[in-house]
Coordinates of C-alpha atoms in Angstrom, one line a residue:
Chain A
M204 CA 0.0 0.0 0.0
R205 CA 1.2 3.5 -0.8
L206 CA 0.8 6.6 1.2
E207 CA -1.4 9.0 -0.6
I208 CA 0.5 12.1 -1.6
L209 CA -1.8 15.1 -1.6
K210 CA -1.0 18.3 -3.3
T211 CA -0.5 21.5 -1.3
Y212 CA -2.2 24.4 -3.1
K213 CA -0.1 27.5 -2.6
L214 CA 0.1 31.0 -4.0
F215 CA 2.1 32.1 -7.0
I216 CA 4.1 35.4 -6.4
G217 CA 7.1 36.6 -8.3
G218 CA 7.8 33.1 -9.8
Q219 CA 7.7 31.5 -6.3
F220 CA 5.1 29.4 -4.6
P221 CA 4.8 30.8 -1.1
R222 CA 2.0 30.0 1.4
T223 CA 0.0 33.0 2.4
E224 CA 1.9 35.3 4.8
S225 CA -1.1 35.3 7.1
G226 CA -1.1 31.6 7.7
R227 CA -4.8 31.4 7.0
Y228 CA -6.6 28.9 4.9
Y229 CA -10.1 28.0 3.7
P230 CA -11.6 24.7 2.5
A231 CA -12.5 24.4 -1.2
L232 CA -15.6 22.2 -1.5
N233 CA -17.0 20.2 -4.3
K234 CA -20.7 20.3 -5.3
K235 CA -21.6 17.8 -2.6
G236 CA -20.1 20.0 0.0
E237 CA -17.1 17.7 0.6
V238 CA -13.7 19.3 1.3
I239 CA -11.4 18.7 -1.8
A240 CA -8.5 20.9 -0.8
N241 CA -7.3 23.5 1.7
M242 CA -6.6 26.8 -0.1
C243 CA -4.5 29.7 1.1
L244 CA -6.7 32.6 2.3
S245 CA -4.6 35.5 1.0
S246 CA -4.2 38.7 3.1
R247 CA -3.6 42.3 2.2
K248 CA 0.1 41.7 2.6
D249 CA 0.0 39.0 0.0
V250 CA -1.6 41.4 -2.4
K251 CA 1.1 44.0 -1.6
N252 CA 3.9 41.5 -2.2
A253 CA 2.3 40.4 -5.5
V254 CA 2.1 43.9 -6.7
V255 CA 5.7 44.6 -5.9
S256 CA 6.7 41.6 -8.0
A257 CA 4.4 42.5 -10.8
R258 CA 5.7 46.1 -10.8
K259 CA 9.3 45.0 -10.8
V260 CA 9.1 43.0 -14.0
Q261 CA 6.5 45.1 -15.8
L262 CA 8.9 47.3 -17.8
A263 CA 11.1 44.4 -18.9
W264 CA 8.0 42.4 -19.9
G265 CA 6.5 45.4 -21.8
E266 CA 9.8 46.0 -23.6
K267 CA 10.2 42.5 -24.9
T268 CA 9.5 42.3 -28.6
A269 CA 6.0 41.3 -29.6
F270 CA 7.4 38.3 -31.3
N271 CA 9.2 37.1 -28.2
R272 CA 6.0 37.6 -26.1
S273 CA 4.2 35.6 -28.7
Q274 CA 6.6 32.7 -28.4
I275 CA 6.5 32.7 -24.6
I276 CA 2.7 32.8 -24.6
Y277 CA 2.5 30.0 -27.1
R278 CA 4.7 28.0 -24.8
I279 CA 2.1 28.3 -22.1
A280 CA -0.3 26.5 -24.5
E281 CA 2.3 23.8 -25.0
M282 CA 2.8 23.3 -21.3
L283 CA -0.9 23.3 -20.6
E284 CA -1.5 20.7 -23.3
G285 CA 1.1 18.4 -21.6
R286 CA -0.8 18.7 -18.3
R287 CA -4.3 18.2 -19.7
D288 CA -5.1 15.1 -17.6
Q289 CA -4.4 17.0 -14.4
F290 CA -6.6 19.9 -15.4
I291 CA -9.4 17.5 -16.5
S292 CA -9.3 15.6 -13.2
E293 CA -9.3 18.9 -11.2
L294 CA -12.3 20.2 -13.2
V295 CA -14.1 16.9 -12.6
K296 CA -13.3 17.1 -8.9
Q297 CA -14.9 20.5 -8.8
G298 CA -18.0 19.0 -10.2
I299 CA -18.4 19.0 -14.0
S300 CA -18.6 16.0 -16.3
K301 CA -15.6 14.5 -17.9
N302 CA -16.7 15.6 -21.4
K303 CA -17.3 19.1 -20.3
A304 CA -13.9 19.2 -18.6
E305 CA -12.2 18.0 -21.7
E306 CA -14.0 20.6 -23.8
E307 CA -12.9 23.3 -21.4
V308 CA -9.2 22.3 -21.4
N309 CA -9.2 22.1 -25.2
L310 CA -10.8 25.5 -25.4
A311 CA -8.2 26.9 -22.9
V312 CA -5.3 25.7 -25.0
D313 CA -6.9 27.1 -28.2
R314 CA -7.5 30.4 -26.6
I315 CA -3.9 30.7 -25.5
V316 CA -2.8 30.1 -29.0
Y317 CA -5.3 32.6 -30.2
Y318 CA -3.9 35.3 -28.0
A319 CA -0.3 34.3 -28.7
G320 CA -1.1 35.1 -32.3
W321 CA -2.3 38.6 -31.5
C322 CA 0.9 39.7 -29.7
D323 CA 2.4 41.4 -32.8
K324 CA -0.9 42.2 -34.5
F325 CA -3.1 44.2 -32.2
A326 CA -0.7 47.2 -32.0
P327 CA -0.9 47.9 -35.8
I328 CA -4.7 47.6 -35.7
F329 CA -5.3 50.0 -32.9
S330 CA -2.5 52.5 -33.6
S331 CA -3.0 55.2 -36.1
V332 CA -1.4 58.1 -38.0
N333 CA -3.8 61.0 -37.5
P334 CA -4.6 63.8 -40.0
V335 CA -3.7 67.2 -38.5
A336 CA -3.8 70.7 -39.9
S337 CA -0.1 71.6 -39.4
S338 CA 3.3 70.3 -40.4
H339 CA 3.4 67.4 -38.1
F340 CA 3.3 63.7 -38.1
N341 CA 0.7 62.8 -35.5
F342 CA 0.9 59.2 -34.2
S343 CA -1.3 57.4 -31.7
A344 CA 0.5 54.4 -30.4
L345 CA -0.4 51.9 -27.7
E346 CA 1.4 51.4 -24.4
P347 CA 0.6 48.8 -21.7
M348 CA -1.2 50.2 -18.6
G349 CA 1.1 48.6 -16.2
V350 CA 0.0 46.4 -13.3
V351 CA -3.5 45.0 -13.7
G352 CA -5.6 43.5 -10.8
I353 CA -7.8 40.7 -12.0
F354 CA -10.8 39.2 -10.3
A355 CA -11.4 35.9 -12.0
S356 CA -14.8 34.6 -13.0
E357 CA -16.4 33.0 -10.0
T358 CA -18.2 30.4 -12.0
S359 CA -15.6 29.1 -14.4
S360 CA -12.4 27.6 -13.0
L361 CA -10.0 27.4 -15.9
I362 CA -11.4 29.1 -19.0
G363 CA -12.7 32.0 -16.9
L364 CA -9.1 32.5 -15.7
I365 CA -7.2 32.1 -18.9
S366 CA -9.6 34.4 -20.8
L367 CA -8.8 37.2 -18.3
I368 CA -5.0 36.7 -17.9
L369 CA -4.1 36.3 -21.5
P370 CA -5.4 39.6 -23.0
V371 CA -3.8 41.5 -20.2
I372 CA -0.3 40.0 -20.5
V373 CA -0.4 39.9 -24.3
G374 CA -0.4 43.7 -24.2
G375 CA 2.8 43.9 -22.0
N376 CA 1.0 44.3 -18.7
T377 CA 1.7 42.3 -15.7
C378 CA -1.1 41.1 -13.4
V379 CA -2.1 40.1 -9.9
V380 CA -5.0 37.6 -10.1
L381 CA -7.5 36.7 -7.4
A382 CA -8.7 33.2 -8.4
S383 CA -12.3 32.1 -8.1
E384 CA -13.1 31.6 -4.4
S385 CA -15.3 28.5 -4.9
L386 CA -13.4 26.9 -7.9
P387 CA -9.7 27.6 -7.1
L388 CA -7.9 24.4 -8.0
C389 CA -7.1 25.1 -11.6
A390 CA -5.6 28.5 -10.7
V391 CA -2.8 27.0 -8.8
T392 CA -2.1 24.4 -11.4
L393 CA -2.2 27.0 -14.0
A394 CA 0.5 28.9 -12.0
E395 CA 2.7 25.8 -12.3
V396 CA 2.1 25.8 -16.0
I397 CA 3.0 29.4 -16.4
N398 CA 6.1 29.0 -14.2
T399 CA 7.5 26.3 -16.5
S400 CA 6.8 28.2 -19.7
D401 CA 9.5 31.0 -19.9
V402 CA 7.1 33.6 -18.6
P403 CA 9.3 35.8 -16.3
G404 CA 8.5 35.5 -12.6
G405 CA 6.1 38.2 -11.6
V406 CA 4.3 38.7 -14.9
V407 CA 1.5 36.6 -13.6
N408 CA 0.8 36.4 -9.9
I409 CA -2.0 34.3 -8.6
L410 CA -3.7 34.5 -5.2
T411 CA -6.5 32.5 -3.8
G412 CA -9.0 33.9 -1.2
K413 CA -12.1 36.0 -0.8
A414 CA -12.9 38.8 -3.2
G415 CA -15.0 40.6 -0.7
E416 CA -12.1 40.7 1.7
L417 CA -9.4 41.9 -0.7
A418 CA -11.5 44.2 -3.1
S419 CA -10.7 47.3 -1.1
T420 CA -7.0 46.6 -1.1
F421 CA -6.9 46.0 -4.8
A422 CA -9.0 49.1 -5.5
S423 CA -7.2 51.5 -3.3
H424 CA -3.6 50.3 -4.1
M425 CA -1.8 53.2 -5.7
D426 CA 0.5 50.9 -7.7
I427 CA -2.2 49.0 -9.6
N428 CA -3.1 50.7 -12.8
A429 CA -6.3 48.9 -13.9
L430 CA -8.8 46.4 -12.6
F431 CA -10.5 43.7 -14.5
Y432 CA -13.6 42.3 -12.9
A433 CA -15.4 39.3 -14.3
G434 CA -17.9 38.7 -11.5
S435 CA -21.5 39.6 -11.2
D436 CA -21.6 41.2 -7.8
E437 CA -22.9 44.7 -8.4
A438 CA -22.1 45.9 -4.9
L439 CA -18.5 44.7 -5.1
L440 CA -18.0 46.3 -8.5
S441 CA -19.4 49.5 -7.2
E442 CA -16.9 49.4 -4.3
L443 CA -14.1 48.8 -6.8
Q444 CA -15.1 51.7 -8.9
Q445 CA -15.4 54.1 -6.0
K446 CA -12.0 53.2 -4.4
A447 CA -10.3 53.1 -7.7
N448 CA -10.5 56.8 -8.0
S449 CA -7.5 57.3 -5.7
N450 CA -5.1 56.9 -8.6
L451 CA -7.7 57.0 -11.4
K452 CA -7.5 53.3 -12.2
R453 CA -9.4 52.0 -15.2
V454 CA -12.0 49.6 -14.1
Y455 CA -13.4 47.1 -16.7
S456 CA -16.2 44.7 -16.0
Y457 CA -17.3 42.0 -18.3
T458 CA -20.0 39.5 -17.8
Y459 CA -19.3 37.3 -20.8
D460 CA -19.9 33.6 -20.9
W461 CA -16.1 32.9 -21.1
G462 CA -16.8 29.4 -22.6
S463 CA -18.4 31.0 -25.6
E464 CA -17.0 32.5 -28.8
K465 CA -17.4 35.9 -27.3
G466 CA -14.9 35.1 -24.5
Q467 CA -12.0 35.8 -26.8
D468 CA -11.6 39.2 -28.3
V469 CA -8.8 41.4 -29.5
Y470 CA -10.8 44.4 -28.1
I471 CA -10.1 43.1 -24.6
I472 CA -6.4 43.5 -25.3
N473 CA -7.0 47.0 -26.4
D474 CA -9.0 47.8 -23.2
F475 CA -5.8 47.3 -21.3
Q476 CA -3.7 49.7 -23.4
E477 CA -3.2 53.4 -23.0
V478 CA -3.0 55.5 -26.1
K479 CA -0.1 57.8 -26.4
T480 CA -0.3 60.5 -29.1
T481 CA 2.9 62.1 -30.3
W482 CA 3.3 65.2 -32.5
H483 CA 6.4 65.1 -34.6
P484 CA 7.4 68.2 -36.5
I485 CA 8.1 67.8 -40.2
E486 CA 9.3 70.2 -42.8
N487 CA 7.4 70.7 -46.0
V488 CA 10.1 69.2 -48.2
G489 CA 10.2 70.5 -51.8
G490 CA 6.6 71.7 -51.7
A491 CA 5.3 68.2 -51.5
S492 CA 1.7 68.1 -50.3
S493 CA 0.7 65.7 -47.6
N494 CA -2.4 65.0 -45.6
Y495 CA -0.4 64.4 -42.6
Chain B
M87 CA 29.8 59.8 27.4
K88 CA 32.3 60.5 24.7
L89 CA 35.8 61.0 26.0
K90 CA 38.3 63.0 24.0
K91 CA 40.8 60.7 22.3
E92 CA 44.4 61.9 22.1
K93 CA 46.6 61.0 19.2
S94 CA 49.5 60.1 21.4
K95 CA 47.4 57.6 23.3
L96 CA 46.5 55.6 20.3
V97 CA 47.4 52.0 20.9
F98 CA 47.3 49.1 18.6
P99 CA 44.6 46.6 19.7
D100 CA 45.5 43.3 21.1
L101 CA 44.2 41.1 18.3
S102 CA 44.9 37.9 20.1
S103 CA 42.3 38.7 22.7
I104 CA 39.3 39.4 20.5
P105 CA 36.7 36.7 20.5
C106 CA 36.2 34.3 17.6
I107 CA 33.0 34.7 15.8
D108 CA 30.5 31.8 15.9
K109 CA 28.9 32.1 12.5
V110 CA 26.0 29.8 13.3
G111 CA 25.3 31.7 16.5
V112 CA 25.4 35.0 14.7
E113 CA 23.0 33.8 12.0
E114 CA 20.5 32.5 14.6
R115 CA 20.7 35.7 16.6
V116 CA 20.2 37.8 13.5
A117 CA 17.2 35.7 12.5
R118 CA 15.6 36.5 15.8
F119 CA 15.8 40.2 15.3
Q120 CA 13.6 39.8 12.3
T121 CA 10.8 38.2 14.1
R122 CA 9.9 41.0 16.5
S123 CA 6.4 42.1 16.3
I124 CA 6.3 45.8 15.9
K125 CA 3.1 47.7 16.6
D126 CA 1.8 50.4 14.4
A127 CA 2.7 53.3 16.7
S128 CA 6.3 52.1 17.1
K129 CA 6.6 51.4 13.4
E130 CA 5.5 55.0 12.6
Q131 CA 8.2 56.3 15.0
A132 CA 10.8 53.9 13.7
L133 CA 10.2 54.9 10.1
R134 CA 10.7 58.6 10.9
M135 CA 13.8 57.7 12.8
V136 CA 15.1 55.8 9.8
L137 CA 14.5 58.8 7.5
N138 CA 16.5 60.9 9.9
M139 CA 19.4 58.4 9.9
I140 CA 19.9 58.2 6.1
D141 CA 23.0 59.3 4.4
L142 CA 21.5 60.0 1.0
T143 CA 24.2 58.8 -1.4
T144 CA 25.3 59.2 -4.9
L145 CA 28.7 57.8 -5.8
E146 CA 28.8 57.3 -9.5
G147 CA 31.3 58.2 -12.2
K148 CA 28.5 59.9 -14.0
D149 CA 27.6 62.2 -11.1
T150 CA 27.1 65.8 -12.3
P151 CA 26.7 69.0 -10.2
Q152 CA 23.1 69.1 -11.3
K153 CA 22.5 65.5 -10.1
V154 CA 24.1 66.4 -6.7
K155 CA 22.0 69.6 -6.4
Q156 CA 18.9 67.6 -7.1
M157 CA 19.8 65.0 -4.4
C158 CA 20.5 67.7 -1.9
Y159 CA 17.1 69.2 -2.5
K160 CA 15.6 65.7 -1.9
A161 CA 17.6 65.4 1.3
M162 CA 16.0 68.6 2.7
H163 CA 12.5 68.0 1.1
L164 CA 11.8 64.3 1.3
H165 CA 8.2 64.6 0.3
D166 CA 6.7 68.0 0.5
A167 CA 3.2 66.7 -0.1
H168 CA 3.4 65.3 3.4
P169 CA 4.5 68.0 5.8
G170 CA 6.2 67.3 9.1
L171 CA 8.8 64.7 7.9
P172 CA 12.3 65.0 9.1
S173 CA 15.2 65.6 6.7
V174 CA 17.9 63.0 6.2
A175 CA 21.1 63.1 8.2
A176 CA 23.6 63.8 5.5
V177 CA 24.3 63.6 1.8
C178 CA 27.3 61.5 0.8
V179 CA 29.2 62.4 -2.4
Y180 CA 32.6 62.3 -4.0
P181 CA 35.2 64.9 -3.0
S182 CA 34.8 66.8 -6.3
M183 CA 31.1 67.3 -5.5
V184 CA 31.5 68.5 -1.9
A185 CA 31.5 72.2 -2.7
V186 CA 28.4 71.9 -4.8
A187 CA 26.6 69.9 -2.0
K188 CA 27.8 72.2 0.7
K189 CA 26.4 75.2 -1.1
E190 CA 23.0 73.5 -1.5
V191 CA 22.5 72.3 2.0
Q192 CA 24.0 75.3 3.8
D193 CA 22.7 75.5 7.3
S194 CA 19.7 73.2 6.8
G195 CA 21.1 70.8 9.3
V196 CA 21.9 68.2 6.6
K197 CA 25.6 67.4 6.7
V198 CA 27.9 66.8 3.8
A199 CA 29.8 63.6 3.9
S200 CA 32.6 62.9 1.4
V201 CA 34.1 59.6 0.6
S202 CA 37.9 59.8 0.3
T203 CA 41.2 57.9 0.3
A204 CA 40.9 56.8 -3.3
F205 CA 37.4 55.5 -2.9
P206 CA 36.2 52.7 -3.6
S207 CA 39.3 50.6 -4.0
G208 CA 41.7 52.5 -1.7
Q209 CA 44.6 51.4 -3.9
A210 CA 46.7 54.6 -3.8
P211 CA 49.7 55.8 -1.8
L212 CA 49.1 57.3 1.6
S213 CA 50.2 60.8 0.4
I214 CA 47.4 60.8 -2.2
K215 CA 44.9 59.6 0.3
L216 CA 45.9 62.4 2.7
E217 CA 45.6 64.9 -0.1
D218 CA 42.2 63.6 -1.1
T219 CA 41.0 63.9 2.5
K220 CA 42.4 67.4 2.9
F221 CA 40.8 68.5 -0.3
A222 CA 37.4 67.2 0.8
I223 CA 37.6 69.0 4.1
D224 CA 38.8 72.2 2.6
E225 CA 35.8 72.1 0.3
G226 CA 33.6 72.0 3.3
A227 CA 32.9 68.3 4.1
D228 CA 31.5 67.7 7.6
E229 CA 32.3 64.0 7.6
I230 CA 34.8 61.8 5.8
D231 CA 34.1 58.3 4.7
M232 CA 37.4 56.6 4.2
V233 CA 38.1 53.1 2.9
I234 CA 40.7 50.8 4.5
S235 CA 43.4 49.1 2.4
R236 CA 41.8 45.7 2.1
G237 CA 44.8 44.3 0.2
K238 CA 47.1 45.2 3.1
F239 CA 44.7 43.9 5.6
L240 CA 44.3 40.5 3.9
S241 CA 48.0 40.1 3.5
G242 CA 48.3 40.6 7.3
E243 CA 49.8 44.1 7.4
Y244 CA 47.5 45.2 10.2
Q245 CA 49.8 47.8 11.5
Y246 CA 49.8 49.5 8.1
V247 CA 46.0 49.6 8.1
F248 CA 46.0 51.0 11.6
D249 CA 48.6 53.7 10.9
E250 CA 46.8 54.7 7.7
I251 CA 43.5 55.2 9.6
A252 CA 45.3 57.2 12.3
A253 CA 47.0 59.4 9.7
I254 CA 43.7 60.2 8.1
K255 CA 42.1 60.9 11.4
E256 CA 44.8 63.4 12.2
V257 CA 44.0 65.2 9.0
C258 CA 40.3 65.1 9.9
G259 CA 40.7 66.7 13.3
K260 CA 37.2 67.4 14.5
V261 CA 35.6 66.3 11.2
R262 CA 33.8 63.0 11.8
L263 CA 35.6 60.0 10.4
K264 CA 33.8 57.0 9.2
V265 CA 35.9 54.0 8.3
I266 CA 34.7 51.7 5.6
L267 CA 35.8 48.1 6.1
E268 CA 34.3 46.8 2.8
T269 CA 33.2 43.7 4.5
G270 CA 32.3 42.0 1.2
E271 CA 36.0 41.7 0.5
L272 CA 37.1 40.7 4.0
I273 CA 35.6 37.2 3.5
T274 CA 35.1 36.0 7.1
L275 CA 33.3 37.5 10.1
D276 CA 36.4 37.1 12.1
N277 CA 38.2 39.4 9.7
V278 CA 35.3 41.9 10.1
R279 CA 35.7 41.8 13.8
K280 CA 39.5 42.3 13.5
A281 CA 39.1 45.2 11.1
S282 CA 36.5 46.8 13.4
E283 CA 38.9 46.7 16.3
I284 CA 41.8 48.1 14.3
A285 CA 39.6 51.0 13.0
M286 CA 38.2 51.9 16.4
Y287 CA 41.5 51.8 18.1
A288 CA 43.0 53.9 15.3
G289 CA 40.5 56.7 15.9
A290 CA 37.4 56.0 13.9
D291 CA 34.3 57.9 15.0
F292 CA 32.1 55.5 12.9
I293 CA 32.7 52.1 11.4
K294 CA 30.9 51.5 8.1
T295 CA 30.3 48.2 6.4
S296 CA 30.7 48.8 2.7
T297 CA 31.3 51.1 -0.2
G298 CA 28.2 49.9 -2.0
K299 CA 30.3 48.8 -4.9
I300 CA 30.9 45.2 -3.8
Q301 CA 28.3 42.5 -3.0
P302 CA 27.5 41.3 -0.4
A303 CA 27.3 44.6 1.4
A304 CA 25.6 45.4 4.7
T305 CA 24.2 42.0 5.6
M306 CA 22.7 41.8 9.1
Q307 CA 25.4 39.3 10.1
V308 CA 28.1 41.7 9.3
T309 CA 26.4 44.6 11.0
Y310 CA 25.8 42.5 14.0
T311 CA 29.4 41.5 14.3
M312 CA 30.5 45.2 14.1
L313 CA 27.9 46.2 16.6
C314 CA 29.3 43.6 19.0
A315 CA 32.8 45.1 18.5
I316 CA 31.4 48.5 19.2
K317 CA 29.8 47.3 22.4
D318 CA 33.0 45.7 23.7
Y319 CA 35.0 48.8 22.8
Y320 CA 32.5 50.9 24.7
H321 CA 32.8 48.7 27.8
K322 CA 36.6 48.9 27.7
T323 CA 37.0 52.5 27.0
G324 CA 33.7 54.3 27.6
I325 CA 33.8 55.7 24.0
M326 CA 30.7 55.4 21.8
I327 CA 31.6 54.5 18.3
G328 CA 28.9 55.0 15.6
M329 CA 27.8 52.4 13.1
K330 CA 26.8 52.8 9.4
P331 CA 25.6 49.9 7.4
A332 CA 25.7 50.8 3.7
G333 CA 24.7 49.1 0.6
G334 CA 21.8 46.7 0.1
I335 CA 19.4 48.1 2.6
S336 CA 16.7 49.3 0.4
T337 CA 13.5 48.4 2.1
A338 CA 11.8 49.9 5.2
K339 CA 11.4 46.5 6.7
L340 CA 15.1 45.7 6.6
S341 CA 15.9 49.1 8.0
I342 CA 13.6 48.5 10.9
H343 CA 15.2 45.1 11.6
N344 CA 18.5 47.0 11.8
L345 CA 17.1 49.4 14.3
V346 CA 15.8 46.5 16.4
M347 CA 19.3 45.0 16.3
V348 CA 21.0 48.3 17.3
K349 CA 18.6 48.7 20.2
E350 CA 19.0 45.2 21.4
V351 CA 22.8 45.0 21.1
L352 CA 23.9 48.5 22.0
G353 CA 20.8 50.2 23.6
S354 CA 18.8 53.3 22.9
A355 CA 21.7 55.6 23.3
W356 CA 22.8 54.6 19.8
L357 CA 19.4 55.3 18.3
T358 CA 20.2 58.7 16.9
N359 CA 21.9 59.9 13.8
E360 CA 24.9 60.9 15.9
Y361 CA 25.7 57.2 16.3
F362 CA 23.8 55.3 13.6
R363 CA 23.4 55.9 9.9
F364 CA 22.1 54.1 6.9
G365 CA 24.1 54.6 3.7
A366 CA 21.5 54.3 0.9
S367 CA 20.2 55.7 -2.3
S368 CA 16.9 54.1 -2.7
L369 CA 15.9 53.4 0.9
A370 CA 14.3 56.8 1.5
N371 CA 11.5 56.4 -1.0
D372 CA 10.5 53.0 0.3
V373 CA 10.4 54.4 3.9
L374 CA 8.3 57.3 2.7
M375 CA 5.9 54.9 1.0
Q376 CA 5.6 53.0 4.3
V377 CA 5.1 56.2 6.3
L378 CA 2.1 57.1 4.0
K379 CA 0.9 53.5 4.1
T380 CA 0.8 53.4 7.9
E381 CA -1.0 56.8 8.1
T382 CA -3.5 56.2 5.3
G383 CA -3.9 52.4 5.2
I384 CA -3.4 52.6 1.4
Y385 CA -0.5 50.9 -0.4
Q386 CA 1.6 53.5 -2.3
S387 CA 3.2 53.6 -5.7
A388 CA 6.8 54.8 -6.5
D389 CA 5.2 56.9 -9.3
Y390 CA 4.2 59.5 -6.8
F391 CA 7.6 60.0 -5.1
S392 CA 10.5 62.0 -6.6
I393 CA 13.4 59.8 -7.6
D394 CA 15.9 62.3 -6.3

């Protein structure tokens, strides 16, 4: 007889897997109400540490070439594909059928590939050269917002997480993610996937815990530049919006069915980009006429 | 109480009588300093104290007068958006920048410290080191941060190191002398202890861990070893020597651990910038962010604090 080796679900901060600094935990239950794992119950300090890691690496991540980011993100898909059985079994544990679970994992891999492809393409689509009435070139170019706080979908463990993280990091942002409170298993396993796929430590940080408890810390944190909320709790969203005004964070809320076609969209990448417009003086060379 | 030291009374320390350093013991002791629970009210005080102990430092080949001016402004106006903050203890610059810095800080209470003696390597003849020090003092330096000759030290020429420090102290006169041991190059804690003894007996007012150019710099183990040397020296002579860890202390948390250590090893008398300093360039902003965090409960962003 072999001793059963159970997995310890930990946090993912700065490329490390620490336990919560608070030492607290909560039980994750399946649909029958049985305990399937003990999860870290993250504290404000964990959020703070995660933001520090995310900030530290943001410039370097944003400055990587789009091609390189694309390769790295494609690698996440490769790694996830290799671990599909583990994801399927975790999804089943959390209470969906084997078929549904397989479908969700397939979709997750495909979605990562979809976003990997967008890395070097969204910028040309959303940037522009603007007509102006003086001798200037006028460009609008995209820049990442910085550190994005993500509240994952409460109802979908894997696809609802992938669909939020990917459009954010594709655009050169780094993120601090709070996983679904009731369906957290895949989040921690996804962290292991991300950690083995050339994504620099700190680009994605994943915490588990209660959104209600941490919302205020995320929203008021001066070093988080945007929030991405995929839940349906109006009161929580309103709290996020109010407290986000301290440093004028952007707050985006989507209520998509992440398992559907609509759950992947280049416009979500664009939502987490700032537009920078530059005026560049030009001389009117040789009397040539130009609209620019 | 600080007794007046006289040059003629300088005696070379008896290096055979100094204790051996138990590295494991030091590490365990240091680990315990980091587990103290510090309540909010104490933390707030500690953070302000840290600010007031900082030697704001720029020691780059690319330093320009404008950069130094900018840093001096920062030294006196840490974060004007938040009134009531102390200024730092001193600015620390190369000798060539002393005049610029002195003109900026004037009588604001912020002192000007100058590195000297062919900083950071110290690989120059004594005559040049003396000249270097004289120049800095003539330009208006209030404090001198000298480096010891690590090469001589490591090859066992302790007397040379001792005499050199004594000679620099003679040039300094009343100007406060900090002696940089560059512990990252001394290899063992025993050597750190030995170098501390030599420096203190040769007339140092402060002993300082590092230049900031070599890693590891001010680890807590090294600082602890030096604090113990200061304690023993105080018990023997009644003279209080100051301590300056420099390099690598860039977070508020680490700086508070250091204060805890000073308090527990040496006592409260050392908890003033007369006897304890942090040599740092990026610590101030982290501490400022923590000050605002403790007061408002909101985590801060470096974007809202001036770089220098």
